[in-house]
CSV table of C-alpha atoms in Angstrom, one decimal:
chain,number,residue,atom,x,y,z
A,8,MET,CA,-14.7,-80.4,17.1
A,9,LEU,CA,-17.8,-79.0,15.8
A,10,ILE,CA,-18.7,-75.4,17.4
A,11,ALA,CA,-21.7,-74.2,17.0
A,12,ASP,CA,-21.4,-70.6,17.6
A,13,ASP,CA,-20.0,-67.0,15.9
A,14,ALA,CA,-17.1,-66.4,15.5
A,15,VAL,CA,-16.9,-63.2,15.9
A,16,ALA,CA,-12.3,-61.7,16.0
A,17,LEU,CA,-9.6,-63.9,14.9
A,18,ALA,CA,-6.0,-62.0,16.4
A,19,HIS,CA,-2.6,-62.6,16.2
A,20,ARG,CA,-0.6,-64.5,19.1
A,21,PRO,CA,2.3,-62.8,20.4
A,22,GLU,CA,4.0,-66.7,21.1
A,23,GLY,CA,2.5,-67.5,17.6
A,24,GLY,CA,-0.6,-68.7,16.3
A,25,PHE,CA,-4.3,-67.4,16.6
A,26,ARG,CA,-6.5,-66.7,19.3
A,27,LEU,CA,-10.4,-67.4,17.8
A,28,THR,CA,-12.9,-65.7,19.8
A,29,THR,CA,-16.8,-66.2,19.5
A,30,ASP,CA,-19.8,-64.8,20.4
A,31,VAL,CA,-20.8,-65.7,23.2
A,32,GLY,CA,-17.2,-64.5,24.7
A,33,ARG,CA,-15.0,-67.9,24.8
A,34,SER,CA,-11.4,-68.0,22.8
A,35,TYR,CA,-9.7,-70.6,21.6
A,36,ASP,CA,-6.2,-70.5,20.8
A,37,VAL,CA,-5.2,-72.5,17.4
A,38,ASP,CA,-1.8,-72.8,15.1
A,39,GLY,CA,-3.8,-71.6,12.1
A,40,ALA,CA,-7.1,-70.7,10.7
A,41,VAL,CA,-8.7,-71.2,7.4
A,42,LEU,CA,-11.7,-68.4,6.5
A,43,ALA,CA,-14.1,-70.6,4.7
A,44,VAL,CA,-17.5,-68.1,5.6
A,45,GLY,CA,-18.8,-69.0,2.5
A,46,ASN,CA,-21.3,-66.2,0.2
A,47,PHE,CA,-21.3,-62.7,1.7
A,48,PRO,CA,-25.0,-61.2,2.8
A,49,PRO,CA,-26.7,-59.3,-0.6
A,50,ASP,CA,-26.1,-55.4,0.0
A,51,PRO,CA,-29.1,-53.5,-1.6
A,52,PRO,CA,-29.3,-52.0,-5.1
A,53,PRO,CA,-27.9,-47.7,-5.9
A,54,GLY,CA,-31.5,-46.8,-6.0
A,55,VAL,CA,-33.4,-48.2,-3.0
A,56,ASP,CA,-34.2,-45.7,-0.7
A,57,LYS,CA,-33.1,-46.0,3.0
A,58,GLU,CA,-35.8,-45.5,5.1
A,59,LEU,CA,-36.8,-48.5,2.6
A,60,LEU,CA,-34.2,-50.9,4.3
A,61,GLY,CA,-36.0,-51.8,7.7
A,62,SER,CA,-38.4,-52.1,6.1
A,63,PHE,CA,-40.5,-55.8,5.3
A,64,ARG,CA,-41.7,-53.8,1.9
A,65,PHE,CA,-38.4,-54.7,1.7
A,66,ARG,CA,-36.7,-57.7,1.7
A,67,THR,CA,-32.6,-57.1,1.6
A,68,ASP,CA,-31.9,-60.7,1.8
A,69,PRO,CA,-34.3,-63.3,0.3
A,70,TRP,CA,-33.0,-66.2,2.5
A,71,ALA,CA,-33.5,-64.6,5.6
A,72,PRO,CA,-36.6,-66.4,7.9
A,73,ASN,CA,-39.9,-66.1,6.9
A,74,ALA,CA,-38.6,-63.2,4.2
A,75,LEU,CA,-41.1,-64.2,2.3
A,76,SER,CA,-45.0,-64.6,5.3
A,77,ARG,CA,-46.2,-61.3,4.6
A,78,ILE,CA,-46.4,-61.1,1.0
A,79,GLU,CA,-50.2,-61.6,0.2
A,80,ARG,CA,-51.4,-64.3,-2.3
A,81,GLY,CA,-53.0,-60.9,-4.7
A,82,ASP,CA,-49.9,-58.5,-3.6
A,83,SER,CA,-47.6,-57.0,-6.7
A,84,VAL,CA,-43.8,-58.2,-6.6
A,85,LEU,CA,-40.8,-56.5,-8.2
A,86,LEU,CA,-37.9,-59.1,-7.6
A,87,LEU,CA,-34.4,-56.8,-8.6
A,88,GLY,CA,-32.0,-59.1,-10.6
A,89,THR,CA,-33.2,-62.2,-13.2
A,90,SER,CA,-30.4,-64.6,-12.6
A,91,LEU,CA,-31.0,-67.8,-10.3
A,92,THR,CA,-31.9,-66.4,-7.3
A,93,MET,CA,-35.0,-64.2,-9.1
A,94,VAL,CA,-36.0,-68.1,-10.4
A,95,ASP,CA,-35.9,-69.8,-7.0
A,96,VAL,CA,-37.8,-66.5,-5.3
A,97,ALA,CA,-40.4,-66.3,-7.9
A,98,LEU,CA,-41.1,-69.6,-8.1
A,99,SER,CA,-40.7,-70.2,-3.8
A,100,LEU,CA,-43.7,-67.5,-4.0
A,101,THR,CA,-45.9,-69.7,-6.1
A,102,ASP,CA,-45.7,-72.6,-4.1
A,103,GLN,CA,-46.5,-70.5,-1.0
A,104,GLY,CA,-49.7,-70.0,-3.4
A,105,HIS,CA,-48.9,-66.2,-4.8
A,106,GLU,CA,-51.4,-64.9,-7.8
A,107,GLY,CA,-49.8,-61.8,-7.9
A,108,PRO,CA,-48.1,-59.8,-10.6
A,109,ILE,CA,-44.4,-60.2,-10.3
A,110,LEU,CA,-41.4,-57.9,-11.8
A,111,ALA,CA,-38.1,-59.1,-12.9
A,112,LEU,CA,-35.6,-56.4,-13.5
A,113,SER,CA,-31.8,-56.5,-14.3
A,114,ARG,CA,-30.2,-54.1,-16.5
A,115,ARG,CA,-30.1,-56.6,-19.6
A,116,GLY,CA,-33.1,-58.7,-18.5
A,117,LEU,CA,-31.2,-61.8,-19.2
A,118,LEU,CA,-32.7,-64.9,-18.1
A,119,PRO,CA,-30.5,-68.7,-16.6
A,120,ARG,CA,-29.9,-70.4,-20.2
A,121,ARG,CA,-31.5,-74.2,-19.5
A,122,HIS,CA,-30.0,-76.8,-19.3
A,123,GLY,CA,-29.3,-79.2,-22.2
A,124,PRO,CA,-30.7,-82.8,-23.1
A,125,VAL,CA,-29.2,-85.8,-21.5
A,126,ALA,CA,-26.9,-87.3,-24.4
A,127,PRO,CA,-26.0,-91.0,-24.5
A,128,PRO,CA,-22.1,-91.3,-23.8
A,129,ALA,CA,-19.7,-89.5,-26.0
A,130,PRO,CA,-15.9,-88.2,-26.1
A,131,PRO,CA,-15.1,-85.7,-24.3
A,132,GLN,CA,-15.5,-82.0,-25.5
A,133,VAL,CA,-11.9,-81.0,-26.0
A,134,PRO,CA,-12.2,-77.4,-24.7
A,135,PRO,CA,-10.9,-74.2,-26.6
A,136,VAL,CA,-8.0,-73.0,-26.3
A,137,ILE,CA,-8.2,-69.3,-24.8
A,138,GLY,CA,-5.6,-67.4,-24.3
A,139,PRO,CA,-5.0,-63.6,-21.7
A,140,SER,CA,-6.9,-61.3,-24.6
A,141,LEU,CA,-10.6,-61.1,-23.5
A,142,ALA,CA,-10.9,-61.0,-27.4
A,143,SER,CA,-9.5,-63.8,-28.9
A,144,SER,CA,-10.2,-65.8,-26.0
A,145,LEU,CA,-14.3,-65.0,-26.3
A,146,ARG,CA,-13.8,-65.5,-30.4
A,147,ALA,CA,-12.3,-68.7,-29.7
A,148,VAL,CA,-14.7,-70.1,-27.9
A,149,ARG,CA,-17.9,-68.7,-30.2
A,150,HIS,CA,-16.1,-70.6,-32.5
A,151,ALA,CA,-16.0,-74.4,-30.7
A,152,VAL,CA,-19.7,-73.5,-30.2
A,153,ARG,CA,-20.0,-73.3,-33.8
A,154,THR,CA,-18.4,-76.4,-34.4
A,155,ALA,CA,-20.1,-78.7,-31.7
A,156,ALA,CA,-23.0,-77.6,-33.6
A,157,GLU,CA,-21.8,-78.8,-36.6
A,158,GLU,CA,-20.8,-82.1,-35.1
A,159,GLY,CA,-24.7,-82.2,-33.8
A,160,ARG,CA,-23.2,-81.0,-30.1
A,161,SER,CA,-25.0,-78.6,-27.8
A,162,TRP,CA,-23.0,-75.3,-26.7
A,163,HIS,CA,-23.2,-76.6,-22.9
A,164,PHE,CA,-20.9,-78.9,-23.4
A,165,VAL,CA,-18.4,-76.4,-24.6
A,166,ILE,CA,-19.5,-74.7,-21.0
A,167,ASP,CA,-18.7,-77.2,-19.5
A,168,SER,CA,-15.5,-78.3,-21.2
A,169,LEU,CA,-13.6,-75.2,-19.7
A,170,ARG,CA,-15.1,-75.1,-15.9
A,171,ALA,CA,-11.2,-77.6,-15.5
A,172,SER,CA,-9.4,-74.7,-16.7
A,173,THR,CA,-11.4,-71.2,-16.0
A,174,GLY,CA,-9.4,-70.8,-13.0
A,175,ALA,CA,-6.0,-70.7,-14.1
A,176,TYR,CA,-7.4,-68.7,-17.0
A,177,TRP,CA,-8.5,-66.3,-14.6
A,178,GLN,CA,-5.7,-66.6,-13.5
A,179,SER,CA,-3.5,-65.7,-16.4
A,180,LEU,CA,-6.0,-61.8,-16.9
A,181,SER,CA,-4.2,-58.8,-15.7
A,182,ALA,CA,-6.4,-57.0,-13.4
A,183,GLU,CA,-7.8,-54.9,-16.2
A,184,GLY,CA,-8.6,-58.2,-18.0
A,185,ARG,CA,-10.5,-59.0,-15.0
A,186,ALA,CA,-12.2,-56.0,-14.6
A,187,ARG,CA,-13.6,-55.5,-18.4
A,188,PHE,CA,-14.6,-59.2,-17.8
A,189,LEU,CA,-17.1,-58.4,-14.9
A,190,ARG,CA,-18.0,-55.4,-16.4
A,191,HIS,CA,-19.0,-56.8,-19.9
A,192,LEU,CA,-18.9,-60.5,-20.5
A,193,ARG,CA,-19.8,-61.5,-16.6
A,194,PRO,CA,-23.6,-61.7,-17.7
A,195,TRP,CA,-23.3,-63.6,-20.0
A,196,TRP,CA,-20.5,-66.0,-18.6
A,197,ASP,CA,-23.5,-66.0,-15.7
A,198,VAL,CA,-26.6,-67.3,-17.9
A,199,HIS,CA,-24.7,-69.8,-19.8
A,200,ARG,CA,-22.2,-71.1,-16.5
A,201,HIS,CA,-25.4,-71.3,-13.9
A,202,ARG,CA,-28.4,-73.3,-15.8
A,203,LEU,CA,-31.9,-74.1,-15.4
A,204,ALA,CA,-33.4,-77.4,-15.1
A,205,PRO,CA,-35.4,-77.9,-17.5
A,206,GLN,CA,-38.6,-78.5,-15.2
A,207,VAL,CA,-38.1,-75.5,-13.5
A,208,ASP,CA,-37.3,-73.9,-17.0
A,209,GLU,CA,-40.7,-74.7,-18.0
A,210,ARG,CA,-42.5,-73.3,-14.3
A,211,LEU,CA,-41.2,-70.5,-14.8
A,212,ARG,CA,-41.6,-70.2,-19.3
A,213,ALA,CA,-45.6,-70.7,-17.6
A,214,MET,CA,-45.4,-67.9,-15.5
A,215,MET,CA,-44.3,-66.0,-18.3
A,216,ALA,CA,-46.7,-67.1,-20.6
A,217,ALA,CA,-50.0,-66.4,-18.5
A,218,GLY,CA,-48.5,-63.5,-17.8
A,219,ARG,CA,-47.7,-63.8,-14.0
A,220,LEU,CA,-44.0,-62.8,-14.1
A,221,ARG,CA,-42.9,-59.8,-16.2
A,222,VAL,CA,-38.8,-59.3,-16.8
A,223,VAL,CA,-37.5,-55.9,-18.1
A,224,ALA,CA,-34.1,-55.0,-18.7
A,225,GLY,CA,-33.4,-51.9,-17.6
A,226,ARG,CA,-32.6,-48.9,-14.8
A,227,LEU,CA,-34.1,-49.4,-11.2
A,228,GLU,CA,-33.4,-45.1,-11.3
A,229,GLN,CA,-35.1,-45.3,-7.7
A,230,LEU,CA,-37.6,-47.1,-5.0
A,231,SER,CA,-39.7,-45.2,-2.4
A,232,ALA,CA,-41.9,-45.8,-0.4
A,233,GLY,CA,-45.9,-44.4,-2.2
A,234,ALA,CA,-48.9,-44.1,-1.2
A,235,GLY,CA,-50.2,-45.9,1.4
A,236,ASP,CA,-48.1,-49.1,2.2
A,237,ASP,CA,-46.9,-49.4,-1.5
A,238,LEU,CA,-44.0,-49.1,-3.2
A,239,ARG,CA,-42.6,-46.7,-6.0
A,240,LEU,CA,-40.5,-47.7,-9.2
A,241,ARG,CA,-39.2,-45.2,-11.0
A,242,LEU,CA,-37.0,-47.6,-13.9
A,243,ARG,CA,-35.9,-47.2,-17.3
A,244,PRO,CA,-36.4,-49.6,-20.1
A,245,ARG,CA,-33.0,-50.1,-22.1
A,246,GLY,CA,-32.6,-48.7,-24.3
A,247,GLN,CA,-34.7,-45.6,-23.2
A,248,ARG,CA,-35.3,-41.7,-22.8
A,249,MET,CA,-38.2,-42.1,-20.8
A,250,GLY,CA,-38.4,-43.7,-17.0
A,251,GLU,CA,-41.5,-45.5,-16.1
A,252,ASP,CA,-43.0,-44.5,-13.0
A,253,ILE,CA,-44.9,-48.6,-11.4
A,254,THR,CA,-46.5,-49.0,-8.4
A,255,VAL,CA,-46.2,-52.3,-6.2
A,256,ARG,CA,-45.9,-54.1,-3.1
A,257,HIS,CA,-43.1,-55.1,-1.9
A,258,ALA,CA,-39.4,-55.9,-3.8
A,259,ILE,CA,-36.8,-58.4,-3.0
A,260,ASN,CA,-33.5,-58.2,-4.0
A,261,CYS,CA,-32.6,-60.8,-6.4
A,262,VAL,CA,-29.2,-59.3,-6.8
A,263,GLY,CA,-27.0,-61.7,-5.2
A,264,PRO,CA,-24.5,-62.3,-3.0
A,265,GLY,CA,-22.7,-59.3,-1.8
A,266,GLY,CA,-20.0,-58.1,-3.9
A,267,ASP,CA,-17.6,-56.0,-2.2
A,268,ILE,CA,-16.1,-56.9,0.5
A,269,ALA,CA,-14.6,-53.7,1.4
A,270,GLY,CA,-17.8,-52.9,3.4
A,271,THR,CA,-18.8,-55.7,5.1
A,272,ARG,CA,-20.1,-55.6,8.2
A,273,ASP,CA,-19.1,-59.2,9.4
A,274,PRO,CA,-17.4,-58.1,12.4
A,275,LEU,CA,-14.7,-61.1,11.6
A,276,LEU,CA,-13.8,-60.0,8.6
A,277,ARG,CA,-13.8,-56.3,10.1
A,278,GLY,CA,-11.7,-56.4,12.8
A,279,LEU,CA,-9.5,-58.3,10.4
A,280,LEU,CA,-9.2,-55.8,7.9
A,281,ASP,CA,-9.1,-53.0,10.1
A,282,ALA,CA,-6.1,-54.7,11.9
A,283,GLY,CA,-5.0,-55.0,7.7
A,284,LEU,CA,-4.4,-58.2,9.0
A,285,VAL,CA,-5.7,-59.3,5.5
A,286,ARG,CA,-6.3,-57.4,2.5
A,287,PRO,CA,-9.8,-56.8,0.0
A,288,ASP,CA,-8.3,-58.3,-4.0
A,289,PRO,CA,-8.0,-55.9,-6.3
A,290,LEU,CA,-11.2,-56.1,-7.8
A,291,ARG,CA,-12.6,-56.3,-3.7
A,292,LEU,CA,-14.5,-59.4,-4.7
A,293,GLY,CA,-13.1,-60.7,-1.9
A,294,LEU,CA,-9.5,-61.5,0.3
A,295,GLU,CA,-6.3,-61.4,-1.6
A,296,THR,CA,-4.7,-64.5,-1.5
A,297,ASP,CA,-1.3,-65.8,-3.2
A,298,ALA,CA,-2.3,-69.6,-5.8
A,299,ALA,CA,-2.0,-71.8,-2.9
A,300,ALA,CA,-5.2,-70.2,-0.4
A,301,ARG,CA,-2.9,-68.6,1.6
A,302,LEU,CA,-4.4,-64.9,3.1
A,303,LEU,CA,-1.7,-61.9,2.1
A,304,ASP,CA,-1.6,-58.4,4.9
A,305,ARG,CA,-2.2,-55.4,4.0
A,306,THR,CA,1.7,-54.7,2.8
A,307,GLY,CA,1.0,-57.9,1.3
A,308,ARG,CA,2.9,-60.8,2.7
A,309,ILE,CA,1.9,-63.4,3.7
A,310,VAL,CA,0.0,-64.8,6.1
A,311,GLN,CA,1.7,-67.5,7.8
A,312,GLY,CA,-0.9,-70.1,9.0
A,313,LEU,CA,-4.2,-68.5,7.8
A,314,TYR,CA,-5.8,-69.5,4.6
A,315,ALA,CA,-9.3,-68.8,2.9
A,316,MET,CA,-11.5,-71.2,0.9
A,317,GLY,CA,-14.3,-70.8,-1.1
A,318,PRO,CA,-15.9,-67.8,-2.6
A,319,ILE,CA,-14.4,-65.1,-0.2
A,320,MET,CA,-11.3,-66.2,-3.1
A,321,ARG,CA,-13.4,-65.4,-6.0
A,322,GLY,CA,-11.2,-62.6,-6.6
A,323,THR,CA,-8.2,-65.1,-7.3
A,324,SER,CA,-9.9,-68.2,-8.8
A,325,TRP,CA,-13.1,-66.9,-10.3
A,326,GLU,CA,-15.2,-70.1,-10.3
A,327,ILE,CA,-14.8,-70.8,-7.0
A,328,THR,CA,-18.9,-71.0,-5.6
A,329,ALA,CA,-20.1,-74.0,-7.0
A,330,VAL,CA,-20.0,-77.7,-4.6
A,331,PRO,CA,-17.3,-79.8,-6.5
A,332,ASP,CA,-14.9,-77.0,-6.9
A,333,ILE,CA,-15.3,-76.5,-3.6
A,334,ARG,CA,-14.5,-79.8,-3.0
A,335,VAL,CA,-11.7,-79.9,-5.4
A,336,GLN,CA,-9.6,-77.0,-2.9
A,337,ALA,CA,-10.8,-78.3,0.5
A,338,GLN,CA,-8.9,-81.1,-0.5
A,339,LYS,CA,-5.7,-79.5,-1.7
A,340,LEU,CA,-6.0,-76.9,0.9
A,341,ALA,CA,-6.1,-80.0,3.0
A,342,ALA,CA,-3.0,-81.4,2.0
A,343,ALA,CA,-0.8,-78.5,1.5
A,344,ILE,CA,-2.0,-77.7,5.5
A,345,LEU,CA,-1.3,-81.4,6.6
A,346,ALA,CA,2.2,-81.2,5.1
């Protein structure tokens, strides 16, 4: 049965199972539940004045309906972030006829890498042996890339060969090791793992060559209301002590899905957290589960009949956002529940 409604509450029933409440007030008694809520809404980056959050000049969520509709053809636009979301927004603006300057800002200024050329069938790439040490694993991956190049293969094959073992490797890391990965290696992993189709990359490079898109590595120090309807951007380019003041007409948050579930405003998740029925993972990337996707309560005990699937398990499995990964997880989880 498919119900077109929002789930707003889930609570234990005294006789067992759960009671699900929807936004229109209906209730459903169920024996178990799977939280497959997808990505969290984007969070505004630090440095954005609160008074801008309700303004049409600053879009917190680039995927909201009509998020780009009030941007005029010649308006200057700031895109916060330089990942795939930024690429999608920049090309969407172009497709709707926008011709004004676009500034894309992120801490490192890294752009997603391009997919490699389609190659003839070849023996599968043997994945590098990685262990619980981030430093040794990085050396192993770099060595595999060099070896692949000597054999006439690109680095793409090496990165793709890690896909099947990424979850197991992530789970083998200590909490400190995972935190270090997020601080130092995540941006590099993201741009090599989540890539651009060649035709998309060519469009992006053409925008940069024409001067319509400028990518800057630096820190957002402040984004506030300027004169009239303009926005005042204060940024400090990477490696420099002096900041720059820039005026833009619009700003769009392109940093991707929200990353701290402890501050979620979603009524379903907020209620589960407040009731102690679930708890954030140690890095607060999602909810904490065991390896079988069973959710843990505030005390760390397994909640019988309550499971998670997809991006909400990022803290447990890390790579769990792409359709192939979710498809495999869904198959395993269905088998476990039926058993």
